[in-house]
XYZ file of C-alpha atoms in Angstrom:
174
model
C -65.004 -10.315 -47.230
C -61.837 -12.613 -47.368
C -59.666 -10.207 -48.452
C -60.462 -7.459 -45.786
C -59.710 -10.346 -43.532
C -56.139 -11.290 -45.535
C -55.362 -7.567 -45.046
C -56.239 -7.459 -41.524
C -54.407 -10.258 -40.374
C -51.443 -9.026 -42.190
C -51.567 -5.926 -40.629
C -52.022 -7.757 -36.927
C -48.859 -9.717 -37.994
C -46.266 -7.445 -39.758
C -46.247 -3.747 -38.713
C -46.136 -0.807 -41.063
C -42.788 0.702 -41.124
C -44.626 4.074 -40.024
C -46.243 1.993 -36.870
C -42.687 0.563 -36.310
C -41.034 3.957 -36.131
C -43.734 5.356 -33.426
C -43.328 2.477 -31.223
C -41.826 3.617 -27.920
C -39.949 0.339 -27.662
C -37.874 1.504 -30.802
C -38.118 4.952 -30.317
C -36.459 4.526 -26.783
C -34.591 1.673 -26.697
C -34.822 -0.603 -23.122
C -32.014 0.441 -20.977
C -30.687 -3.384 -20.688
C -29.406 -2.489 -24.622
C -29.065 1.230 -23.992
C -26.370 0.561 -20.811
C -25.290 -3.173 -22.608
C -21.303 -1.720 -23.009
C -20.677 -0.306 -19.285
C -22.856 -3.172 -17.663
C -20.633 -5.870 -19.141
C -17.283 -3.681 -18.051
C -18.748 -3.456 -14.530
C -20.231 -6.759 -14.056
C -17.118 -8.438 -15.642
C -14.403 -6.936 -14.586
C -14.570 -3.972 -12.552
C -17.028 -5.370 -9.703
C -14.925 -8.835 -9.339
C -11.917 -6.518 -9.052
C -13.310 -4.579 -6.263
C -15.017 -7.211 -4.204
C -11.645 -9.079 -3.162
C -9.512 -5.900 -3.059
C -11.815 -3.981 -0.544
C -13.807 -6.747 1.248
C -10.711 -9.145 2.401
C -7.646 -6.638 1.178
C -6.330 -8.386 -1.562
C -4.013 -6.273 -3.818
C -5.852 -4.538 -6.828
C -3.263 -6.474 -9.193
C -4.378 -9.747 -7.784
C -7.791 -9.310 -7.837
C -7.729 -7.594 -11.680
C -5.830 -10.760 -13.095
C -7.494 -13.693 -10.848
C -10.927 -12.513 -10.255
C -11.507 -10.904 -13.562
C -9.246 -11.689 -16.174
C -8.369 -15.639 -15.247
C -12.094 -16.191 -14.616
C -12.998 -14.465 -17.843
C -10.575 -16.517 -19.670
C -11.664 -19.651 -18.244
C -15.051 -19.365 -18.761
C -14.390 -18.431 -22.383
C -12.412 -21.524 -22.890
C -14.782 -23.669 -21.483
C -17.401 -21.721 -23.723
C -15.173 -23.128 -26.897
C -14.530 -26.417 -25.559
C -18.556 -26.967 -25.779
C -18.441 -26.180 -29.495
C -14.734 -28.125 -30.228
C -14.356 -30.881 -27.970
C -18.076 -32.081 -27.489
C -17.984 -31.976 -31.708
C -15.014 -34.367 -32.270
C -14.361 -36.447 -28.802
C -17.121 -38.524 -27.158
C -19.642 -41.026 -27.966
C -23.452 -40.364 -30.274
C -25.976 -42.382 -28.389
C -28.788 -40.452 -29.942
C -27.948 -39.529 -33.544
C -24.406 -41.086 -34.932
C -24.825 -38.898 -38.091
C -24.272 -35.882 -36.145
C -21.080 -34.463 -35.448
C -21.919 -33.046 -31.557
C -20.976 -35.851 -29.053
C -21.606 -36.774 -25.174
C -18.719 -35.452 -23.171
C -17.994 -36.058 -19.352
C -15.050 -33.856 -19.171
C -17.207 -31.088 -20.960
C -20.110 -31.534 -18.626
C -17.611 -30.736 -15.361
C -16.194 -27.822 -17.018
C -19.578 -26.430 -18.641
C -21.693 -27.122 -15.744
C -24.104 -29.516 -17.169
C -23.608 -28.652 -21.302
C -21.748 -31.685 -22.105
C -24.543 -33.795 -23.291
C -23.987 -32.123 -26.496
C -25.474 -35.067 -28.715
C -28.875 -35.221 -26.921
C -28.992 -31.182 -27.056
C -28.726 -31.458 -30.673
C -31.133 -34.628 -31.376
C -33.809 -32.949 -29.005
C -33.143 -29.047 -29.072
C -36.520 -28.655 -27.517
C -35.663 -30.282 -24.146
C -34.695 -27.531 -21.479
C -32.811 -29.760 -19.475
C -30.033 -30.870 -22.500
C -29.785 -34.125 -20.678
C -31.826 -37.447 -20.605
C -30.794 -38.052 -17.119
C -32.458 -36.147 -14.602
C -29.716 -36.731 -11.524
C -26.500 -36.402 -13.604
C -24.614 -33.316 -12.849
C -26.662 -30.472 -14.787
C -26.307 -27.332 -12.409
C -28.300 -25.666 -15.456
C -31.013 -27.619 -15.369
C -31.288 -27.535 -11.232
C -31.366 -23.479 -11.752
C -34.115 -23.931 -14.336
C -36.273 -26.126 -12.004
C -35.694 -24.086 -9.006
C -36.699 -21.108 -11.108
C -39.884 -22.916 -12.056
C -40.450 -23.879 -8.328
C -40.361 -20.009 -7.730
C -42.795 -19.250 -10.152
C -40.268 -17.679 -12.603
C -39.796 -20.069 -15.486
C -42.934 -21.607 -16.806
C -43.382 -24.139 -19.903
C -40.502 -26.438 -19.758
C -40.543 -28.991 -22.385
C -38.770 -32.817 -22.290
C -38.545 -35.603 -24.699
C -40.755 -38.508 -23.542
C -38.897 -41.801 -22.622
C -40.607 -43.626 -25.867
C -39.518 -40.719 -28.126
C -35.678 -41.142 -26.563
C -35.357 -44.878 -26.994
C -36.992 -44.755 -30.150
C -34.537 -42.379 -31.309
C -31.901 -44.344 -29.785
C -32.856 -47.440 -31.475
C -33.186 -45.703 -34.887
C -29.716 -43.483 -35.330
C -27.640 -43.684 -32.435
C -24.617 -45.717 -32.183
C -25.460 -47.899 -29.169
C -23.245 -46.764 -26.119
C -25.960 -45.821 -23.960
């Protein structure tokens, strides 16, 4: 009897290859992945170029280079800033044994993602920062989506957990 239950459980968790091949999701890729490349080109370059050109009469040249290329370049550099500067400069109030750090300049540029030491110490915390009222538009957006009912099951680190971790492994800067 236990062997039958084990086989049944295995089949519930791991699909047989023939079942996977018949699955409509793998047979017909979802529209998002099917049209991914064209969607990226349209939303990242074409729409940001056409809106200023068509709506307020900006030249096509300026629209393309300012609204598309400059915006894309700034976004990439801010993203890379999180993975470089936030791993080299700043304090480590939660865990001094890892390289990610708290960096206020990265927080401003990356709309709240500069609380990197906290994020790596408490990866399950949706807010990525201990402080509720600090500049963190990403958390504000998630909270708003929760208020609308579009996000659920947000997890936060408790104050006791944060204080215990600060005392145990922090650098004493917070």
